[in-house]
Coordinates of C-alpha atoms in Angstrom, one line a residue:
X271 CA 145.7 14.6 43.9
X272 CA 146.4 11.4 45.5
X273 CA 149.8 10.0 45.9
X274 CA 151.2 7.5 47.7
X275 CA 154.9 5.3 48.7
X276 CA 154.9 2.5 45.9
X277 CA 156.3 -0.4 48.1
X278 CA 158.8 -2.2 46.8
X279 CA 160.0 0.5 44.8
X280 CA 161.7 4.5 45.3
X281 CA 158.9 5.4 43.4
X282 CA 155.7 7.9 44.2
X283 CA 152.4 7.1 42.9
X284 CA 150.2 10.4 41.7
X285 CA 146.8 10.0 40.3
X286 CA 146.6 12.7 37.0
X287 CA 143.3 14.9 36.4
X288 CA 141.4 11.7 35.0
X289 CA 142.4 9.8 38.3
X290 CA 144.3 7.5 36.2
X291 CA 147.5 6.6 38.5
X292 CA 150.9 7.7 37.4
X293 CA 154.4 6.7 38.2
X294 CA 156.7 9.1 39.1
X295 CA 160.5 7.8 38.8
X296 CA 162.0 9.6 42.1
X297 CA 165.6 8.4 41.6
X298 CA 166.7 11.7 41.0
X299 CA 170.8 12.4 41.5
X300 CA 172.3 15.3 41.5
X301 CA 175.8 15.4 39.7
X302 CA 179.2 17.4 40.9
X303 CA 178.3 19.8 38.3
X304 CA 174.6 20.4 39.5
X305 CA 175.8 20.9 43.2
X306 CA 178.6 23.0 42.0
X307 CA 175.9 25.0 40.1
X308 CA 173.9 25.3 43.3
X309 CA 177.0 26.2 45.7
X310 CA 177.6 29.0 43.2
X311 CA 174.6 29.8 42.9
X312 CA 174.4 30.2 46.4
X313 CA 177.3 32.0 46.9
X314 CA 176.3 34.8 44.4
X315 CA 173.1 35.5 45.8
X316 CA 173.0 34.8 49.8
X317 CA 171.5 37.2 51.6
X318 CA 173.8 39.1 54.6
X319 CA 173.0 37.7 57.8
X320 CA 174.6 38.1 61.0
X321 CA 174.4 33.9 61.7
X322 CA 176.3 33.6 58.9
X323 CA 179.3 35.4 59.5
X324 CA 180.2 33.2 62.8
X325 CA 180.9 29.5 63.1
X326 CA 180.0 30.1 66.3
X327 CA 177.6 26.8 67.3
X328 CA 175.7 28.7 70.4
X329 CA 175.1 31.8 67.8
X330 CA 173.6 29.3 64.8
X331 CA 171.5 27.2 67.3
X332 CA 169.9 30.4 68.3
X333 CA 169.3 31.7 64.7
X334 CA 168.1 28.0 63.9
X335 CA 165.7 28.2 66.8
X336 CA 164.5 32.2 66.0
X337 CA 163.9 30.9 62.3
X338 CA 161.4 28.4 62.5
X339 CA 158.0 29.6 61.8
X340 CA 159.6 33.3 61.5
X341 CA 160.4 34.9 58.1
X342 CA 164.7 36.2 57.9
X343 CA 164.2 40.1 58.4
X344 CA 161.7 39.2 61.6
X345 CA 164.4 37.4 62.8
X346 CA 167.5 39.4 62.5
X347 CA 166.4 42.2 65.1
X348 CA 165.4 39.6 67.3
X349 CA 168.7 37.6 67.0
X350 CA 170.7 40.9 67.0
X351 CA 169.2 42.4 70.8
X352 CA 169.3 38.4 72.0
X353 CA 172.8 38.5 71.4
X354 CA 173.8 41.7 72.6
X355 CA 172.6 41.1 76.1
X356 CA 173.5 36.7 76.2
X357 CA 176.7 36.4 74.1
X358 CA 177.0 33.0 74.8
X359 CA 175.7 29.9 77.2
X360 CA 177.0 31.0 80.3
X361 CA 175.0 34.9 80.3
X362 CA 171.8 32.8 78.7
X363 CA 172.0 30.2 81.4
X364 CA 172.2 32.6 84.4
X365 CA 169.0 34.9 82.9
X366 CA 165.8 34.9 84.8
X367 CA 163.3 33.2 82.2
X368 CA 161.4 36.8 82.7
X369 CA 164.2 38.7 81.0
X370 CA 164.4 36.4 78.5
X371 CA 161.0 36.5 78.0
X372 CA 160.8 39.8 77.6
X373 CA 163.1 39.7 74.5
X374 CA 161.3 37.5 72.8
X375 CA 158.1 38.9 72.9
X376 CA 156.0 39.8 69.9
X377 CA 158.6 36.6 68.2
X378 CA 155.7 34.3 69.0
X379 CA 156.0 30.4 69.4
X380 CA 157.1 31.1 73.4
X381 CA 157.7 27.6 74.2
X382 CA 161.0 28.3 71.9
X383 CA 162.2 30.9 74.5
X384 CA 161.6 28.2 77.2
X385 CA 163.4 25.3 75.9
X386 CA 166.5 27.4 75.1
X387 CA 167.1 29.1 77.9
X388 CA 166.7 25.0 79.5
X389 CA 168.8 23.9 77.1
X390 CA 171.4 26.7 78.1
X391 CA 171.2 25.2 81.9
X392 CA 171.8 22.0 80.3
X393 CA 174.8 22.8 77.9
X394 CA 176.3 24.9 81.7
X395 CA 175.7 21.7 83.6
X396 CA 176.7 18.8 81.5
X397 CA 179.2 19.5 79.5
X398 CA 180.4 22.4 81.5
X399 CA 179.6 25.7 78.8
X400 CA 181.0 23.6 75.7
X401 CA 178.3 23.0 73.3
X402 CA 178.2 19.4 72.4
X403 CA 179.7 18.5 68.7
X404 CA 177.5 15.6 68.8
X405 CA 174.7 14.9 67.1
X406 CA 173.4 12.2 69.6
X407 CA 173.9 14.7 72.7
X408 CA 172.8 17.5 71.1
X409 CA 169.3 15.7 70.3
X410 CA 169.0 15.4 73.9
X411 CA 169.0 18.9 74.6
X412 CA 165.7 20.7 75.3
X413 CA 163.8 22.0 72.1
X414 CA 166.6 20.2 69.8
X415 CA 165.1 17.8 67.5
X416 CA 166.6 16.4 64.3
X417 CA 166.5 19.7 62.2
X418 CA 168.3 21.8 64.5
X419 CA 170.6 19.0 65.7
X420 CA 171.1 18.7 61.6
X421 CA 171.4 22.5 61.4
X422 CA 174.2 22.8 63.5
X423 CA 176.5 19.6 63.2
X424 CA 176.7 20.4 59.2
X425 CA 176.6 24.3 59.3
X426 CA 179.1 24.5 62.4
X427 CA 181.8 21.7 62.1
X428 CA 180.8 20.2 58.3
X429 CA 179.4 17.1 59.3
X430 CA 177.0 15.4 56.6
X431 CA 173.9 16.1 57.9
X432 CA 171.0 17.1 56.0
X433 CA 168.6 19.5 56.9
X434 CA 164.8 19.8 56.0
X435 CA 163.1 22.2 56.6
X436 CA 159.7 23.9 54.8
X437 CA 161.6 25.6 52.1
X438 CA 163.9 22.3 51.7
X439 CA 160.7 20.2 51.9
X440 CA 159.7 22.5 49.1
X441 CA 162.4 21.9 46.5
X442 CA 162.4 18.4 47.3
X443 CA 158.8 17.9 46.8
X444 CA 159.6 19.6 43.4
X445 CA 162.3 18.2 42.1
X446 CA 160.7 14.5 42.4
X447 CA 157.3 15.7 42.0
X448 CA 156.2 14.0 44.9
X449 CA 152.0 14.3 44.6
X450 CA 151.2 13.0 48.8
X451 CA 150.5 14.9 51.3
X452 CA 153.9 16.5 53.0
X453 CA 152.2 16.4 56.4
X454 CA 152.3 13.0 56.6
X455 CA 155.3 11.4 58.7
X456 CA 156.4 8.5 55.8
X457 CA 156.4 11.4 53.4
X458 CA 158.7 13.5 55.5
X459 CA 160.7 10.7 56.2
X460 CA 160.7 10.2 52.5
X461 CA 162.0 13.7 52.0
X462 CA 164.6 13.3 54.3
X463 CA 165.7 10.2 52.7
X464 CA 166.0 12.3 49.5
X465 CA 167.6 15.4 50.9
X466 CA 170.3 13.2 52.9
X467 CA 170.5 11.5 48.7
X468 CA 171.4 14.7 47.4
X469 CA 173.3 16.3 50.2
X470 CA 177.3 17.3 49.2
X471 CA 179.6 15.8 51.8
X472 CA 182.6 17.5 51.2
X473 CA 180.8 20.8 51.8
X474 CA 177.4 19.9 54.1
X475 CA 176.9 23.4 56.1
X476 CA 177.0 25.6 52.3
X477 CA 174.6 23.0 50.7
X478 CA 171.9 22.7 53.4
X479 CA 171.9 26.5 53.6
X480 CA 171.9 26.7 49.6
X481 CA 168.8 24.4 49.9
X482 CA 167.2 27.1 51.9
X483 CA 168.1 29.6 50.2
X484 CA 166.7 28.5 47.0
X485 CA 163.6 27.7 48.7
X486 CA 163.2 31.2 50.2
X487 CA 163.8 33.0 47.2
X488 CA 163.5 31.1 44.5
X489 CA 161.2 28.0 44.8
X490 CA 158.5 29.6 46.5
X491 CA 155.4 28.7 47.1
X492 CA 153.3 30.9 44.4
X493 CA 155.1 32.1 41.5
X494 CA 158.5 30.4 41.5
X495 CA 161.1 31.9 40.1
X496 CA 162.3 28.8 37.8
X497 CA 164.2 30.4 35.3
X498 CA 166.7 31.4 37.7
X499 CA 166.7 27.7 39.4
X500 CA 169.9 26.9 39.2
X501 CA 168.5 23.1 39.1
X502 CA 165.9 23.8 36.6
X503 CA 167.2 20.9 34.6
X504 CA 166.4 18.3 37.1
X505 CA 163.5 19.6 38.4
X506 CA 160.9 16.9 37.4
X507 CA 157.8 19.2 38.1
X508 CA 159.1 22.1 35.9
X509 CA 159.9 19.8 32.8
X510 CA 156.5 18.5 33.3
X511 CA 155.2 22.3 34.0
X512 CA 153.4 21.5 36.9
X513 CA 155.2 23.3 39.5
X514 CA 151.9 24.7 40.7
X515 CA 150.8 21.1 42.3
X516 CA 153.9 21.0 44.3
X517 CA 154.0 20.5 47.4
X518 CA 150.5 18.7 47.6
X519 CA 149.1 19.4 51.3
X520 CA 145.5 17.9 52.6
X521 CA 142.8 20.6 53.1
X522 CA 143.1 21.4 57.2
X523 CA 140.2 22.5 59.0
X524 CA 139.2 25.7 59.6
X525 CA 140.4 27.2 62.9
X526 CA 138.0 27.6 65.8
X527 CA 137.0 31.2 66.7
X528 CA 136.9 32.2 70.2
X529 CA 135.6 35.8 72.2
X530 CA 138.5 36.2 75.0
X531 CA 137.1 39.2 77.6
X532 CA 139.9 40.8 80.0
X533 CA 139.6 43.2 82.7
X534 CA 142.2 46.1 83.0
X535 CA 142.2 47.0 86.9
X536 CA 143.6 50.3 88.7
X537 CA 143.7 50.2 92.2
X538 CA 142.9 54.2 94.2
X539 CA 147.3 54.5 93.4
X540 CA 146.4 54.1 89.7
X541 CA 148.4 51.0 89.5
X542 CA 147.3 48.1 86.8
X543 CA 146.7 44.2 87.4
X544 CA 148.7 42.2 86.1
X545 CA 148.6 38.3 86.4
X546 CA 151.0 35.5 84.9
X547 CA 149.8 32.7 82.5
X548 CA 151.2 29.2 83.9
X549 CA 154.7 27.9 82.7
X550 CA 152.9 25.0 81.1
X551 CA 149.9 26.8 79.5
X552 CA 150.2 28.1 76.1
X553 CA 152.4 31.6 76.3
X554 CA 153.3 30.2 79.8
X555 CA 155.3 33.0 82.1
X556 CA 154.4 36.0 79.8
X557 CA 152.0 38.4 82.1
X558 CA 148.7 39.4 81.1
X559 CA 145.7 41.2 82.3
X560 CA 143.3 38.9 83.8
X561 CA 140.8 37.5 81.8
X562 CA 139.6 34.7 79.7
X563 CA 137.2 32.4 77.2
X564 CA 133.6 33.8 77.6
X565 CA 131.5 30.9 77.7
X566 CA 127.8 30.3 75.6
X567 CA 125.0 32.4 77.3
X568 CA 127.6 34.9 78.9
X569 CA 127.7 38.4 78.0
X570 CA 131.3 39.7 77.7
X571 CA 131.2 41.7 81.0
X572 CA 130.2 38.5 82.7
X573 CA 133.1 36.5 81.3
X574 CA 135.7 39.8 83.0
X575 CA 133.6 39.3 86.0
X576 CA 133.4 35.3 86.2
X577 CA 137.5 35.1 85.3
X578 CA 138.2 38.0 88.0
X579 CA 136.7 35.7 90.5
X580 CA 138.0 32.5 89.8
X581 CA 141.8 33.5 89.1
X582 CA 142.0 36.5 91.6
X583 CA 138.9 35.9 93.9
X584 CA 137.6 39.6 93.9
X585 CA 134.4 41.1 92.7
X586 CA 134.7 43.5 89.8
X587 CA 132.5 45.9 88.2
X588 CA 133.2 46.4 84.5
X589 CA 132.2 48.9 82.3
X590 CA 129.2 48.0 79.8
X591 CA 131.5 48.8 76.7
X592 CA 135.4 47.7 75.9
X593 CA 137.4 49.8 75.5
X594 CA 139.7 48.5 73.0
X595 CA 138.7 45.2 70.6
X596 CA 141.2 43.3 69.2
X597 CA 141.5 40.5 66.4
X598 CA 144.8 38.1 66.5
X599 CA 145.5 34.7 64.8
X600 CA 147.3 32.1 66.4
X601 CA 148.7 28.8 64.5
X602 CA 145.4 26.8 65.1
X603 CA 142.8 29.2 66.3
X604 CA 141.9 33.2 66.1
X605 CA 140.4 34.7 69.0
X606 CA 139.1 39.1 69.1
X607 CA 140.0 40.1 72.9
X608 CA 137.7 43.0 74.4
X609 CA 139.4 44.9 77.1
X610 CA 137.2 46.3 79.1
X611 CA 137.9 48.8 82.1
X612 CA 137.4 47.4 85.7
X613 CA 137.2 48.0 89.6
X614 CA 137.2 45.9 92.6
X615 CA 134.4 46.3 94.6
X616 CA 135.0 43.5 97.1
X617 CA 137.6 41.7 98.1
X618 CA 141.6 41.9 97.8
X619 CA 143.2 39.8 94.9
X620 CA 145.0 36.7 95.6
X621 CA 146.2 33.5 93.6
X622 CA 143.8 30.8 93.4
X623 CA 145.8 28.8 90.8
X624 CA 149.1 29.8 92.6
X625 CA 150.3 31.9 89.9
X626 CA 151.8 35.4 90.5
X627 CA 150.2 38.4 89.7
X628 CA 151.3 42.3 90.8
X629 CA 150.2 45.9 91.0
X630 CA 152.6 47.8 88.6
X631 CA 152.7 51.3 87.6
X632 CA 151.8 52.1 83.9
X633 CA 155.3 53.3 83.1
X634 CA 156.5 49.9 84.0
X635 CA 154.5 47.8 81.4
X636 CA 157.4 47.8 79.1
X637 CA 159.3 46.1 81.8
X638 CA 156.8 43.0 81.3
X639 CA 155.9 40.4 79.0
X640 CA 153.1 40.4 77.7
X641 CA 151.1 38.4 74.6
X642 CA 150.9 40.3 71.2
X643 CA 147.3 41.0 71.9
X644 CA 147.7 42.2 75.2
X645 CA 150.7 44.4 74.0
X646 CA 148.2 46.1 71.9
X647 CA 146.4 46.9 75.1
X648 CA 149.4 48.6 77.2
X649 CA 149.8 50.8 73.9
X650 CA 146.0 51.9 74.0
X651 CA 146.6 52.6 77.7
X652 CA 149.5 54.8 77.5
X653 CA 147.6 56.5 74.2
X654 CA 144.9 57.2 76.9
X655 CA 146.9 58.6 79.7
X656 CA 149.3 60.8 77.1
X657 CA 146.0 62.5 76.0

């Protein structure tokens, strides 16, 4: 399938199954009695969140932020315990990053964590606690782009803004039958261009959120649920059955594969290593145990070894098998970890790269946090010592 922006024209180009090019006639509009048909819709079937029961704008930038690349009933526990402890700016903007850390963990996407609790210093220290009801300022906010800023100017004070996210791209990309490639920047500026088309004014926060809604439940990715659209009649790629080619997305390449090796030390008190990945790396402030990439040639207890001294500058010795494996998946690449079990046999552990680490007691793991994958680790450890 290859589509393309007809210029000149609101049109999309799609070549058929015999690569003949086709025209597709994108100046869909939806009526007052379509939108009213959607609103309804929407209002008979919305699922009970706790984000929606506030018009709160601190409370829906956080459930904004906790929802992207995180399904609704991940999010609500998350949302729920975040609240509890930061009610609002001030209690968010005071936190250590650790703590909030700590509450984030297994949500993934840390650099979400970061840029709130930022933006939470910012919000305190420019415009004194009040979040900003502008969509300019609010874009200049850390970890606020244009969908969130979107999110919360129409949900929060009904200003017409629409928002696109994957589900909207979803119904979008449906509803013209739109045959490029929705990576592609002029295709989601295209999309946007539609969405803001068919946005209702007089009721901006309902529609984007009905939008979502029937992207989430209904217009899903595999086995749409069309005859309960309540746009089925508009929907070009339904009258032309060909919901299945919607949205159109280039093959991406297969994610790279990496062997990670980490060494879990006790010193002669039985307390565990513990080091902390850099702010700017990738799951920057969580705490791990030592350890990382083994490199071609190099047997995993080499790479435990080889990390040990570079990042702590003590000599290990490791034991010839892990003791726990572990397989996780990461947006672009998978790694396994092997943890293996480790002592120091010369030296005493200190910072080369300037980042902390500690000696903690194995009660207090819980008190850290730590990657998914290392998680795992801490729970094999306390399985050990509980045996």
């Amino acid at each position: 399938m290859d589509g393309y922006n007809h210029k000149g024209t609101d049109k999309i180009i799609r070549k058929d199954e015999s690569g003949r090019k086709k025209i597709i006639d994108a100046d869909l509009v939806l009526d007052k009695k379509s939108r009213n048909a959607l609103l309804q819709w929407f209002q008979h079937v919305k699922r009970d969140m706790p984000w929606r029961q506030t018009g709160d704008p601190y409370l829906i930038w956080l459930s904004e932020v906790m929802l992207q690349q995180t399904r609704v009933d991940q999010a609500r526990p998350y949302f729920e315990r975040f609240v509890n402890r930061f009610p609002d700016v001030f209690t968010l903007s005071r936190a250590h990053i650790d703590e909030v850390l700590l509450l984030w963990e297994g949500l993934g996407y840390y650099s979400r964590a970061h840029n709130l609790h930022k933006a939470a210093k910012q919000i305190v220290q420019r415009h004194h606690g009040v979040f900003p009801a502008c969509y300019d300022e609010l874009i200049t906010l850390q970890g606020i782009g244009p969908y969130t800023a979107s999110a919360i100017m129409s949900i929060a004070w009904s200003r017409p803004y629409a928002v696109v996210d994957g589900n909207v791209t979803r119904v979008i990309s449906r509803l013209f039958a739109i045959g490029e490639d929705i990576r592609k920047n002029s295709v989601q500026k295209y999309i946007t261009k539609k969405a803001e088309a068919l946005l209702d004014r007089s009721c901006p926060g309902d529609f984007n959120q009905a939008m979502m809604e029937l992207g989430a439940i209904i217009c899903r990715p595999s086995s749409p649920k069309c005859s309960s659209c309540p746009l089925q009649n508009k929907c070009t790629a339904y009258l032309r059955n060909e919901t299945s080619l919607y949205p159109w997305k280039s093959p991406i390449k297969k994610r790279p594969h990496y062997q990670i090796a980490a060494g879990v030390v006790r010193d002669r008190y039985g307390r565990l290593l513990i080091a902390k990945r850099p702010e700017k790396a990738m799951l920057g402030g969580l705490w791990e145990f030592p350890g990382g990439k083994q490199k071609p040639g190099e047997s995993l207890s080499d790479t435990v070894r080889r990390e040990l001294r570079e990042e702590l500058d003590v000599d290990v010795s490791v034991e010839s098998e892990p003791f726990e494996v572990i397989r996780h998946t990461y947006s672009h690449f998978s790694i396994t970890l092997h943890a293996f079990f480790a002592t120091i046999q010369n030296g005493t552990p200190r910072a080369r790269n300037g980042e902390p680490f500690r000696w903690i007691k194995e009660k207090e793991l819980d008190n850290y946090a730590f990657p998914k994958a290392n998680r795992k680790i801490t729970d094999t450890l306390v399985k050990y010592h509980s045996k």
